[in-house]
Amino acid sequence: MAVSKRIVLHFPRRLVERPIIYRLVKDYDLEFNILKASITPEEEGLLVLELKGDQKEYDKGIDFLIKAGVKIQALSQDITRNEERCTNCGACVTVCPTGAFKLEPKTRIVLFDNDKCIACGLCIPACPPRAMEVHF
Amino acid sequence: MVKTIAEINEKIRQGKAVVVTAEEIIDIAREKGMKKAAQEVDVVTTGTFGIMCSSGAYFNIGHSKPRIKLGGGRTYLNDVQAYTGLGAVDLFLGANALPDDDPRNRIHPGEFNYGGGHVIEELVAGKDVRLAATAYGTDCYPRRKLETWINIKDLNQAVLFNVRNAYQNYTVAVNLSEKTIYTYMGILKPKLGNANYSSAGQLSPLFNDPYYKTIGIGTKIFLGGGTGFITWQGTQHNPDVPRTEKGVPKTMAATIATIGDLKQMSPRWLIGASILGYGCSLTVGVGVPIPILSEEILQYTTVSDQDIIAPVVDYSDAFPQMKPDVLTEVSYAELKSGKIKVKGKDVPTASLSSYPRAVEIAGILKEWIQAGKFLLTEPVEPLPGVESGVTQKPLNERPIEY
Ligand code: SF4
Ligand code: SF4
């Protein structure tokens, strides 16, 4: 059975330069699409992938990633902003690796674009009033 | 043209006072000219909404039966320790206080999800707070243990008392080191990854009265959603710093100490803050009205973000090591453009204080004055000015010999 899934990979620093994704293609015959790639403040690699392939091979591939030390999250995790608690300070703007927060130039209101969010979770502890919330 | 506060108050009473915000006055003065604007405008309102660490509150909880002397014992509010070195049932709670079992930075960076600032926010929101106290017992105060819910409405006094608020200017924080650092100025990414600032700039109270000609001890203000007063110079008040031609301090300068009845404040304007890797604090809303007594004072209130300069400081070394090094100076207009240049590199900026909320505070204060609900006060004493000799000194450490 063929599957296609969107996942978020967190690479510890020691893995950033290793050809992990290449192994997914070569050893497990998976097809991939990079939706987003960046380096977080911890200098971790952060990669959002769409992976396609045979279910069994997919499971083995994920297993391989976990054993290699990659943290995996499903992209179905949803990050929302509690508008009541958000003070529009802007502390999250430079923390977010994908630019999901934008300042409205005139009013300085901080706009949150959920579509750009890859659910990395970095903004959650970075927000002083804790307005960013994660839902599973 | 010279007006007095009494004359302005008379106009406020009659509903005739012309009140504008420190943002609005910039365009008004540009259109009408300083002279005309000074004649027409009576009050300019300012505002700021940011994390202000030296904030706290004191309470008198009322005497229990039998009596207990909390002073000299230990008292916790929602597990956060309050200061008890006061009379029998008086307590002080600082915004930075933490529960004893908070892991702090043991796993760095600590999250600091709950502390004194959060307790203050919950009290103001009208929530019940758990008080647990132990005492040593005396003949007149025999009780040694107390556990009870308390609520702000039942307290005899609940008073916000902040020893340092509304800094006149603030440094811009960056990180030159190779690793991310977690500071009270937020998360700073390595190698000039970002720059954080914290001031409402042109709306900030003390930028609009840079020589403290109207703001002083006794000035009535917007504080935490209610009204309060300036009680004193804030701690670290440091008026004698380099200034621009227009008199705007180019670095951290004046501060104010503020006080107000917590019972009439609101959790929209006093919000517990969690600063990753640093600690807990309180985000405080402060707004100060500036009476336009003369053309000179009006001129000060027309200060705009282009006129305000802040120093950029490395928080990986210069700040913690108390080195005076400043990397560069930037204007608030540059900071608000989204990036600044430091050492030839474009560095993205972010603010820690909320400009939209500062606008809202200046607007609320304007409405209060227009509606005749808020009269201006004459300061009973000015804040120490440039010539006062008041400065901020570093600690003179003297080793103790045994
Ligand atoms: S850091 Fe939090 S409060 Fe500030 S703008 Fe971002 S989401 Fe809103
Ligand atoms: S979780 Fe927060 S920091 Fe991460 S991508 Fe989404 S908005 Fe940005």
Coordinates of C-alpha atoms and ligand atoms in Angstrom, one line a residue:
Chain A
M1 CA 0.0 0.0 0.0
A2 CA 1.3 3.4 -0.9
V3 CA 1.3 6.3 1.6
S4 CA 2.1 10.0 1.5
K5 CA 2.6 11.9 4.7
R6 CA 3.8 15.3 5.9
I7 CA 6.2 15.2 8.8
V8 CA 8.5 17.6 10.7
L9 CA 12.0 16.4 11.4
H10 CA 14.3 17.8 14.1
F11 CA 17.9 17.0 13.6
P12 CA 20.3 17.4 16.4
R13 CA 23.4 19.4 15.5
R14 CA 25.6 16.3 15.1
L15 CA 23.3 15.0 12.3
V16 CA 22.9 18.2 10.4
E17 CA 25.6 17.4 8.0
R18 CA 24.9 13.7 7.4
P19 CA 23.2 12.4 4.3
I20 CA 20.1 11.0 6.1
I21 CA 17.5 11.9 3.6
Y22 CA 19.6 10.3 0.8
R23 CA 19.4 7.0 2.8
L24 CA 15.6 7.3 2.8
V25 CA 15.6 7.3 -1.0
K26 CA 18.3 4.7 -1.5
D27 CA 17.5 2.2 1.2
Y28 CA 13.7 2.6 1.5
D29 CA 12.8 3.8 -2.0
L30 CA 10.9 6.8 -0.6
E31 CA 10.1 9.9 -2.6
F32 CA 10.4 13.2 -0.8
N33 CA 9.4 16.8 -1.2
I34 CA 11.1 19.4 0.9
L35 CA 8.4 21.8 2.1
K36 CA 10.6 23.8 4.4
A37 CA 14.2 23.7 5.8
S38 CA 15.9 25.8 8.3
I39 CA 18.3 25.9 11.3
T40 CA 16.7 26.8 14.6
P41 CA 18.4 28.9 17.3
E42 CA 19.7 25.7 18.9
E43 CA 21.4 25.1 15.6
E44 CA 19.2 22.1 15.1
G45 CA 18.2 21.3 11.6
L46 CA 14.5 21.5 11.0
L47 CA 13.0 19.9 7.9
V48 CA 9.4 19.6 6.8
L49 CA 9.0 16.7 4.3
E50 CA 6.3 15.1 2.3
L51 CA 7.3 11.4 2.1
K52 CA 5.8 9.0 -0.4
G53 CA 6.3 5.3 -0.8
D54 CA 5.2 1.8 0.3
Q55 CA 3.7 1.7 3.8
K56 CA 6.2 -1.0 5.0
E57 CA 9.2 0.8 3.6
Y58 CA 7.8 4.1 5.0
D59 CA 7.6 2.6 8.5
K60 CA 11.1 1.2 8.2
G61 CA 12.4 4.5 7.0
I62 CA 10.8 6.3 10.0
D63 CA 12.3 3.7 12.2
F64 CA 15.7 4.4 10.7
L65 CA 15.3 8.1 11.3
I66 CA 14.3 7.7 15.0
K67 CA 17.3 5.3 15.6
A68 CA 19.6 7.9 13.9
G69 CA 18.4 10.4 16.6
V70 CA 16.0 12.5 14.5
K71 CA 12.9 13.7 16.3
I72 CA 9.7 13.3 14.3
Q73 CA 6.4 15.1 14.5
A74 CA 3.3 14.7 12.5
L75 CA 2.4 18.0 10.8
S76 CA -1.2 17.5 12.0
Q77 CA -0.2 19.2 15.2
D78 CA -1.8 22.5 15.3
I79 CA -0.5 25.7 16.8
T80 CA -2.9 28.4 17.6
R81 CA -2.7 31.8 19.2
N82 CA -4.9 32.7 22.1
E83 CA -5.9 36.2 20.9
E84 CA -7.1 37.2 24.4
R85 CA -3.6 36.6 25.8
C86 CA -1.5 37.9 22.9
T87 CA -0.3 41.5 23.7
N88 CA 1.1 42.1 20.2
C89 CA 4.5 42.7 21.6
G90 CA 6.4 41.1 18.8
A91 CA 8.8 38.9 20.7
C92 CA 7.9 35.9 18.5
V93 CA 8.7 37.6 15.2
T94 CA 12.4 36.8 15.0
V95 CA 12.1 33.5 16.8
C96 CA 9.9 31.8 14.3
P97 CA 12.0 30.0 11.6
T98 CA 9.4 30.2 8.9
G99 CA 8.3 33.8 9.3
A100 CA 4.8 32.9 10.4
F101 CA 4.5 36.2 12.3
K102 CA 4.4 39.4 10.4
L103 CA 4.1 43.0 11.7
E104 CA 1.5 45.2 10.3
P105 CA 3.7 48.2 9.6
K106 CA 1.4 51.0 10.6
T107 CA -0.3 49.6 13.7
R108 CA 2.5 47.3 14.8
I109 CA 0.0 44.5 15.3
V110 CA 1.5 41.1 15.0
L111 CA -0.3 38.9 12.4
F112 CA 0.0 35.1 12.7
D113 CA -0.2 33.1 9.5
N114 CA -1.1 29.6 10.5
D115 CA -0.4 28.3 7.0
K116 CA 3.2 29.2 7.3
C117 CA 3.5 27.4 10.7
I118 CA 5.3 24.1 10.7
A119 CA 4.5 23.4 14.3
C120 CA 8.1 23.5 15.5
G121 CA 7.0 24.8 18.9
L122 CA 9.8 27.4 19.3
C123 CA 7.4 30.3 19.8
I124 CA 5.6 28.7 22.7
P125 CA 8.1 29.2 25.5
A126 CA 9.4 32.4 23.7
C127 CA 6.1 34.2 24.2
P128 CA 6.1 36.0 27.6
P129 CA 2.3 35.8 28.2
R130 CA 2.3 32.3 26.8
A131 CA -0.3 33.1 24.1
M132 CA 0.8 30.4 21.6
E133 CA -0.8 27.1 22.3
V134 CA -0.3 23.6 20.9
H135 CA -3.1 21.3 20.1
F136 CA -2.7 17.6 19.2
Chain B
M1 CA 1.4 81.5 25.9
V2 CA 1.6 79.9 29.3
K3 CA -1.1 77.8 30.8
T4 CA -1.4 76.4 34.3
I5 CA -2.6 73.0 35.4
A6 CA -5.5 74.6 37.3
E7 CA -6.7 76.2 34.0
I8 CA -6.4 72.9 32.1
N9 CA -8.3 71.1 34.9
E10 CA -11.1 73.7 34.7
K11 CA -11.4 73.0 31.0
I12 CA -11.4 69.3 31.7
R13 CA -14.2 69.8 34.2
Q14 CA -16.2 71.7 31.6
G15 CA -15.5 69.0 29.0
K16 CA -13.7 71.5 26.8
A17 CA -10.1 70.3 27.1
V18 CA -8.3 69.3 23.9
V19 CA -6.6 66.0 24.5
V20 CA -4.5 64.1 21.9
T21 CA -2.1 61.2 22.1
A22 CA 1.7 61.5 21.8
E23 CA 1.4 59.9 18.4
E24 CA -1.3 62.3 17.1
I25 CA 0.5 65.4 18.3
I26 CA 3.3 64.7 15.8
D27 CA 1.1 65.4 12.8
I28 CA -0.9 68.1 14.5
A29 CA 2.2 70.1 15.3
R30 CA 3.5 69.5 11.8
E31 CA 0.3 70.9 10.2
K32 CA -0.4 73.7 12.5
G33 CA 3.0 74.7 13.7
M34 CA 4.3 74.6 17.3
K35 CA 2.8 77.8 18.4
K36 CA -0.7 77.2 17.3
A37 CA -0.7 73.6 18.4
A38 CA 0.5 74.7 21.8
Q39 CA -2.4 77.1 22.1
E40 CA -5.0 74.6 21.0
V41 CA -3.8 71.4 22.7
D42 CA -4.2 71.1 26.5
V43 CA -3.0 67.6 27.2
V44 CA -0.9 65.0 25.4
T45 CA -1.3 61.4 26.6
T46 CA 1.5 58.8 26.5
G47 CA 1.6 55.1 27.1
T48 CA 3.8 52.1 27.4
F49 CA 3.2 48.4 28.0
G50 CA 6.2 46.3 28.7
I51 CA 7.8 43.8 31.1
M52 CA 8.8 45.8 34.1
C53 CA 10.7 43.6 36.5
S54 CA 10.9 45.8 39.6
S55 CA 7.2 45.6 40.1
G56 CA 5.3 44.1 43.0
A57 CA 2.4 44.5 45.3
Y58 CA 1.7 44.6 49.0
F59 CA -1.3 43.3 50.9
N60 CA -2.9 43.4 54.3
I61 CA -4.9 40.2 54.6
G62 CA -6.7 41.0 57.8
H63 CA -6.2 39.3 61.2
S64 CA -7.2 35.6 61.6
K65 CA -8.8 34.3 64.8
P66 CA -6.7 33.4 66.8
R67 CA -4.1 35.8 65.5
I68 CA -1.0 34.9 63.5
K69 CA 2.1 37.0 63.0
L70 CA 3.3 36.3 59.4
G71 CA 6.2 38.7 59.9
G72 CA 9.4 36.7 60.4
G73 CA 7.8 33.4 59.2
R74 CA 7.2 32.1 55.8
T75 CA 4.1 32.8 53.6
Y76 CA 3.3 31.5 50.2
L77 CA 0.7 32.7 47.7
N78 CA 0.0 29.9 45.2
D79 CA 3.3 28.4 46.2
V80 CA 5.2 31.6 45.5
Q81 CA 7.0 33.0 48.5
A82 CA 6.0 36.5 49.6
Y83 CA 8.1 38.8 51.7
T84 CA 7.1 38.8 55.3
G85 CA 9.6 41.1 57.0
L86 CA 6.8 43.5 57.8
G87 CA 4.0 43.8 60.4
A88 CA 1.8 41.0 61.4
V89 CA -0.4 40.5 58.4
D90 CA 1.3 42.6 55.8
L91 CA 3.0 40.9 52.8
F92 CA 4.9 42.1 49.8
L93 CA 5.1 40.0 46.6
G94 CA 7.6 40.8 44.0
A95 CA 7.0 40.0 40.3
N96 CA 10.2 37.9 40.0
A97 CA 9.4 35.6 43.0
L98 CA 9.3 31.9 42.1
P99 CA 7.9 28.8 43.8
D100 CA 10.6 26.9 45.8
D101 CA 10.2 23.9 43.6
D102 CA 10.5 25.7 40.3
P103 CA 13.5 24.0 38.5
R104 CA 14.8 27.5 37.5
N105 CA 17.6 27.1 35.1
R106 CA 18.6 23.6 36.2
I107 CA 17.6 22.4 32.7
H108 CA 18.6 25.4 30.7
P109 CA 16.7 27.4 29.5
G110 CA 14.2 27.2 32.3
E111 CA 10.6 27.9 31.3
F112 CA 9.5 29.9 34.4
N113 CA 5.8 29.3 33.8
Y114 CA 4.5 30.7 37.1
G115 CA 5.8 33.3 39.5
G116 CA 5.0 36.5 41.4
G117 CA 3.8 38.4 38.4
H118 CA 1.3 35.6 37.6
V119 CA 0.0 35.6 41.2
I120 CA -0.6 39.4 40.9
E121 CA -2.4 38.8 37.6
E122 CA -4.7 36.2 39.1
L123 CA -5.5 38.3 42.1
V124 CA -6.4 41.2 39.9
A125 CA -8.5 38.9 37.8
G126 CA -10.5 38.2 40.9
K127 CA -9.4 34.6 41.3
D128 CA -9.0 33.0 44.6
V129 CA -5.4 32.5 45.6
R130 CA -4.1 29.9 48.1
L131 CA -2.2 31.3 51.1
A132 CA -0.1 29.0 53.2
A133 CA 1.9 30.3 56.1
T134 CA 4.0 29.2 59.0
A135 CA 4.9 31.4 61.9
Y136 CA 6.9 31.1 65.1
G137 CA 4.1 32.1 67.5
T138 CA 4.1 34.7 70.2
D139 CA 2.0 35.4 73.3
C140 CA -0.1 37.9 71.4
Y141 CA 0.0 36.1 68.1
P142 CA -0.2 32.4 69.1
R143 CA -1.1 30.8 65.8
R144 CA 1.7 28.9 63.9
K145 CA 0.0 27.8 60.8
L146 CA -2.5 29.2 58.4
E147 CA -3.9 27.8 55.2
T148 CA -6.7 29.7 53.5
W149 CA -8.1 31.0 50.2
I150 CA -7.8 34.7 49.8
N151 CA -9.5 37.0 47.3
I152 CA -8.6 40.5 46.4
K153 CA -12.0 41.8 47.3
D154 CA -11.6 40.7 50.9
L155 CA -8.1 42.1 51.5
N156 CA -7.9 45.3 53.5
Q157 CA -5.3 46.7 51.1
A158 CA -4.0 45.4 47.8
V159 CA -1.6 47.9 46.4
L160 CA 0.6 47.7 43.3
F161 CA 3.9 49.3 44.2
N162 CA 6.6 49.3 41.5
V163 CA 10.0 50.6 42.4
R164 CA 11.1 51.0 38.8
N165 CA 8.8 51.5 35.8
A166 CA 8.8 53.1 32.4
Y167 CA 12.5 53.4 31.7
Q168 CA 13.3 56.5 29.7
N169 CA 15.0 54.7 26.8
Y170 CA 16.5 51.2 26.8
T171 CA 19.3 49.3 25.2
V172 CA 18.9 47.2 22.1
A173 CA 20.1 43.7 22.8
V174 CA 22.2 41.5 20.4
N175 CA 24.4 38.5 20.7
L176 CA 27.9 38.3 19.2
S177 CA 28.7 34.9 20.6
E178 CA 28.5 31.5 18.8
K179 CA 25.5 30.2 20.8
T180 CA 21.9 31.2 21.5
I181 CA 21.5 33.1 24.7
Y182 CA 18.3 33.5 26.8
T183 CA 18.1 36.9 28.4
Y184 CA 15.6 39.3 29.9
M185 CA 15.7 40.9 26.5
G186 CA 14.4 37.6 25.0
I187 CA 16.0 34.9 22.9
L188 CA 19.1 36.2 21.2
K189 CA 20.4 34.1 18.3
P190 CA 24.1 33.7 17.7
K191 CA 26.3 35.9 15.6
L192 CA 23.9 38.8 15.4
G193 CA 20.9 36.6 14.6
N194 CA 18.4 39.2 15.9
A195 CA 18.1 42.4 17.8
N196 CA 15.5 43.0 20.5
Y197 CA 14.3 46.3 21.9
S198 CA 11.8 47.3 24.5
S199 CA 10.3 50.8 24.4
A200 CA 7.2 52.4 23.0
G201 CA 9.5 55.1 21.5
Q202 CA 7.6 58.2 20.5
L203 CA 4.7 57.2 22.8
S204 CA 6.7 56.4 25.8
P205 CA 6.0 58.7 28.8
L206 CA 9.5 60.0 29.7
F207 CA 10.5 60.5 26.0
N208 CA 7.8 63.1 25.8
D209 CA 9.0 65.1 28.8
P210 CA 12.7 64.5 28.6
Y211 CA 13.7 67.0 31.3
Y212 CA 10.8 66.1 33.7
K213 CA 9.3 69.6 33.5
T214 CA 5.8 68.3 34.2
I215 CA 6.2 64.7 35.4
G216 CA 7.1 64.5 39.0
I217 CA 6.3 63.1 42.4
G218 CA 2.5 63.1 42.8
T219 CA 1.7 63.0 39.1
K220 CA -1.5 61.0 38.6
I221 CA -1.1 58.3 35.9
F222 CA -2.8 55.3 34.2
L223 CA -1.4 52.3 36.0
G224 CA -2.4 48.7 35.3
G225 CA -5.8 49.7 33.9
G226 CA -6.6 51.9 36.9
T227 CA -5.2 55.1 38.2
G228 CA -2.1 55.5 40.2
F229 CA 0.6 58.0 41.1
I230 CA 4.3 58.5 40.7
T231 CA 5.8 58.2 44.2
W232 CA 9.4 58.8 43.6
Q233 CA 12.3 58.6 41.2
G234 CA 12.5 54.9 40.2
T235 CA 15.5 52.9 41.2
Q236 CA 18.5 53.4 38.9
H237 CA 17.2 56.8 37.9
N238 CA 20.1 58.3 35.9
P239 CA 19.1 61.6 34.3
D240 CA 22.6 62.9 33.5
V241 CA 23.4 61.0 30.3
P242 CA 24.4 62.1 26.8
R243 CA 21.4 63.6 25.0
T244 CA 20.5 64.6 21.5
E245 CA 20.0 68.2 20.4
K246 CA 16.4 67.9 21.3
G247 CA 17.2 66.7 24.8
V248 CA 16.3 63.1 24.3
P249 CA 18.6 60.8 26.3
K250 CA 20.6 58.5 24.1
T251 CA 20.7 55.7 26.6
M252 CA 18.8 54.4 29.7
A253 CA 18.1 57.4 31.9
A254 CA 15.2 58.3 34.1
T255 CA 12.8 55.9 35.8
I256 CA 9.7 56.3 38.0
A257 CA 8.4 54.5 41.0
T258 CA 4.6 54.0 40.9
I259 CA 1.8 53.1 43.2
G260 CA -1.9 52.4 42.8
D261 CA -4.9 50.5 44.2
L262 CA -4.7 47.0 42.7
K263 CA -8.4 46.5 43.4
Q264 CA -9.3 48.9 40.5
M265 CA -6.8 47.5 38.1
S266 CA -7.4 45.0 35.4
P267 CA -5.7 41.8 34.2
R268 CA -5.6 43.2 30.7
W269 CA -3.0 45.7 31.9
L270 CA -1.1 43.5 34.4
I271 CA 0.0 40.3 32.8
G272 CA 2.3 37.7 34.3
A273 CA 5.4 37.2 32.1
S274 CA 7.5 34.1 31.6
I275 CA 10.9 34.9 30.1
L276 CA 12.6 31.8 28.8
G277 CA 15.9 31.1 30.6
Y278 CA 15.5 34.2 32.7
G279 CA 12.6 34.2 35.1
C280 CA 9.1 35.5 35.8
S281 CA 8.0 39.1 35.7
L282 CA 5.0 41.4 35.2
T283 CA 4.0 43.2 32.1
V284 CA 2.7 46.6 33.2
G285 CA 0.7 49.3 31.5
V286 CA 1.7 52.8 32.3
G287 CA 0.3 56.1 30.8
V288 CA 1.2 59.6 31.8
P289 CA -0.6 62.7 30.8
I290 CA 1.5 65.7 29.9
P291 CA -0.1 69.1 30.4
I292 CA 0.9 71.5 27.6
L293 CA 1.9 74.4 29.8
S294 CA 4.0 76.1 27.2
E295 CA 5.3 75.9 23.6
E296 CA 8.5 74.4 24.9
I297 CA 6.6 71.5 26.5
L298 CA 4.6 71.0 23.4
Q299 CA 7.8 70.8 21.4
Y300 CA 9.1 67.9 23.6
T301 CA 5.9 65.9 23.1
T302 CA 6.4 66.1 19.3
V303 CA 9.4 63.8 19.6
S304 CA 9.1 61.0 17.0
D305 CA 10.8 57.7 16.4
Q306 CA 13.4 59.3 14.1
D307 CA 14.6 61.5 17.0
I308 CA 15.1 58.7 19.5
I309 CA 18.4 56.9 19.5
A310 CA 19.2 53.7 21.4
P311 CA 22.5 52.0 22.0
V312 CA 23.0 48.4 20.7
V313 CA 24.7 46.2 23.3
D314 CA 26.2 42.7 23.2
Y315 CA 24.3 40.6 25.8
S316 CA 26.8 37.7 25.5
D317 CA 29.6 39.7 26.9
A318 CA 29.4 43.5 27.3
F319 CA 26.2 43.4 29.3
P320 CA 26.9 40.5 31.7
Q321 CA 30.5 41.7 32.3
M322 CA 29.5 45.3 32.9
K323 CA 31.6 46.6 30.0
P324 CA 30.5 49.9 28.7
D325 CA 30.9 48.9 25.0
V326 CA 28.2 50.1 22.7
L327 CA 28.3 48.4 19.2
T328 CA 26.4 51.2 17.5
E329 CA 23.5 53.5 17.9
V330 CA 20.2 53.2 16.0
S331 CA 17.0 55.2 15.9
Y332 CA 13.6 53.8 16.8
A333 CA 12.5 54.5 13.2
E334 CA 15.3 52.1 12.1
L335 CA 14.3 49.5 14.8
K336 CA 10.7 49.6 13.6
S337 CA 11.7 49.2 10.0
G338 CA 12.3 45.5 10.8
K339 CA 16.1 45.5 10.5
I340 CA 19.1 47.4 11.7
K341 CA 22.8 47.4 10.6
V342 CA 25.3 46.2 13.2
K343 CA 28.9 45.6 12.2
G344 CA 27.9 45.7 8.5
K345 CA 25.3 43.0 8.9
D346 CA 21.5 43.4 8.5
V347 CA 20.0 42.2 11.8
P348 CA 16.2 41.5 12.0
T349 CA 14.6 43.4 15.0
A350 CA 11.8 42.5 17.3
S351 CA 10.1 44.4 20.1
L352 CA 9.4 43.1 23.6
S353 CA 7.0 45.8 24.6
S354 CA 3.7 46.1 22.8
Y355 CA 3.3 49.2 20.7
P356 CA -0.4 48.5 19.9
R357 CA -1.1 48.3 23.7
A358 CA 0.8 51.5 24.3
V359 CA -1.4 53.2 21.7
E360 CA -4.5 51.8 23.5
I361 CA -3.3 53.1 26.9
A362 CA -2.7 56.6 25.5
G363 CA -6.2 56.4 23.9
I364 CA -7.9 55.3 27.2
L365 CA -6.2 58.1 29.2
K366 CA -7.3 60.5 26.5
E367 CA -10.9 59.3 26.9
W368 CA -10.8 59.5 30.6
I369 CA -9.6 63.1 30.5
Q370 CA -12.1 64.1 27.8
A371 CA -14.9 62.6 29.8
G372 CA -13.8 64.7 32.8
K373 CA -13.1 61.5 34.8
F374 CA -9.4 62.2 35.2
L375 CA -8.0 65.5 36.4
L376 CA -4.3 66.4 36.2
T377 CA -2.2 66.8 39.3
E378 CA 0.5 69.3 40.1
P379 CA 3.7 67.5 41.1
V380 CA 4.6 68.1 44.7
E381 CA 8.3 67.7 43.9
P382 CA 10.1 67.4 40.5
L383 CA 12.0 64.2 39.7
P384 CA 15.8 64.7 40.1
G385 CA 17.0 66.3 36.9
V386 CA 20.2 66.6 35.0
E387 CA 21.8 68.9 37.5
S388 CA 20.7 67.0 40.6
G389 CA 23.8 64.9 40.9
V390 CA 21.7 61.7 41.0
T391 CA 23.5 59.0 39.1
Q392 CA 23.5 55.3 38.7
K393 CA 26.6 53.9 40.3
P394 CA 28.0 50.3 40.0
L395 CA 28.4 48.3 43.1
N396 CA 31.7 49.1 44.9
E397 CA 32.6 45.5 46.0
R398 CA 34.8 45.4 49.1
P399 CA 36.1 42.0 50.1
I400 CA 35.2 40.9 53.6
E401 CA 38.3 39.6 55.5
Y402 CA 37.8 36.9 58.0
Ligands
SF4_1 S1 5.3 36.9 21.6 FE1 3.3 36.2 22.2 S2 2.2 38.0 23.0 FE2 4.0 38.7 21.8 S3 3.1 39.0 19.8 FE3 4.0 37.0 19.8 S4 2.2 35.7 20.3 FE4 1.6 37.8 20.8
SF4_2 S1 5.4 26.7 16.0 FE1 5.6 28.9 16.2 S2 7.8 29.2 15.8 FE2 7.3 27.2 14.9 S3 6.7 27.6 12.8 FE3 4.8 27.7 14.0 S4 4.6 29.8 14.5 FE4 6.7 29.6 13.9

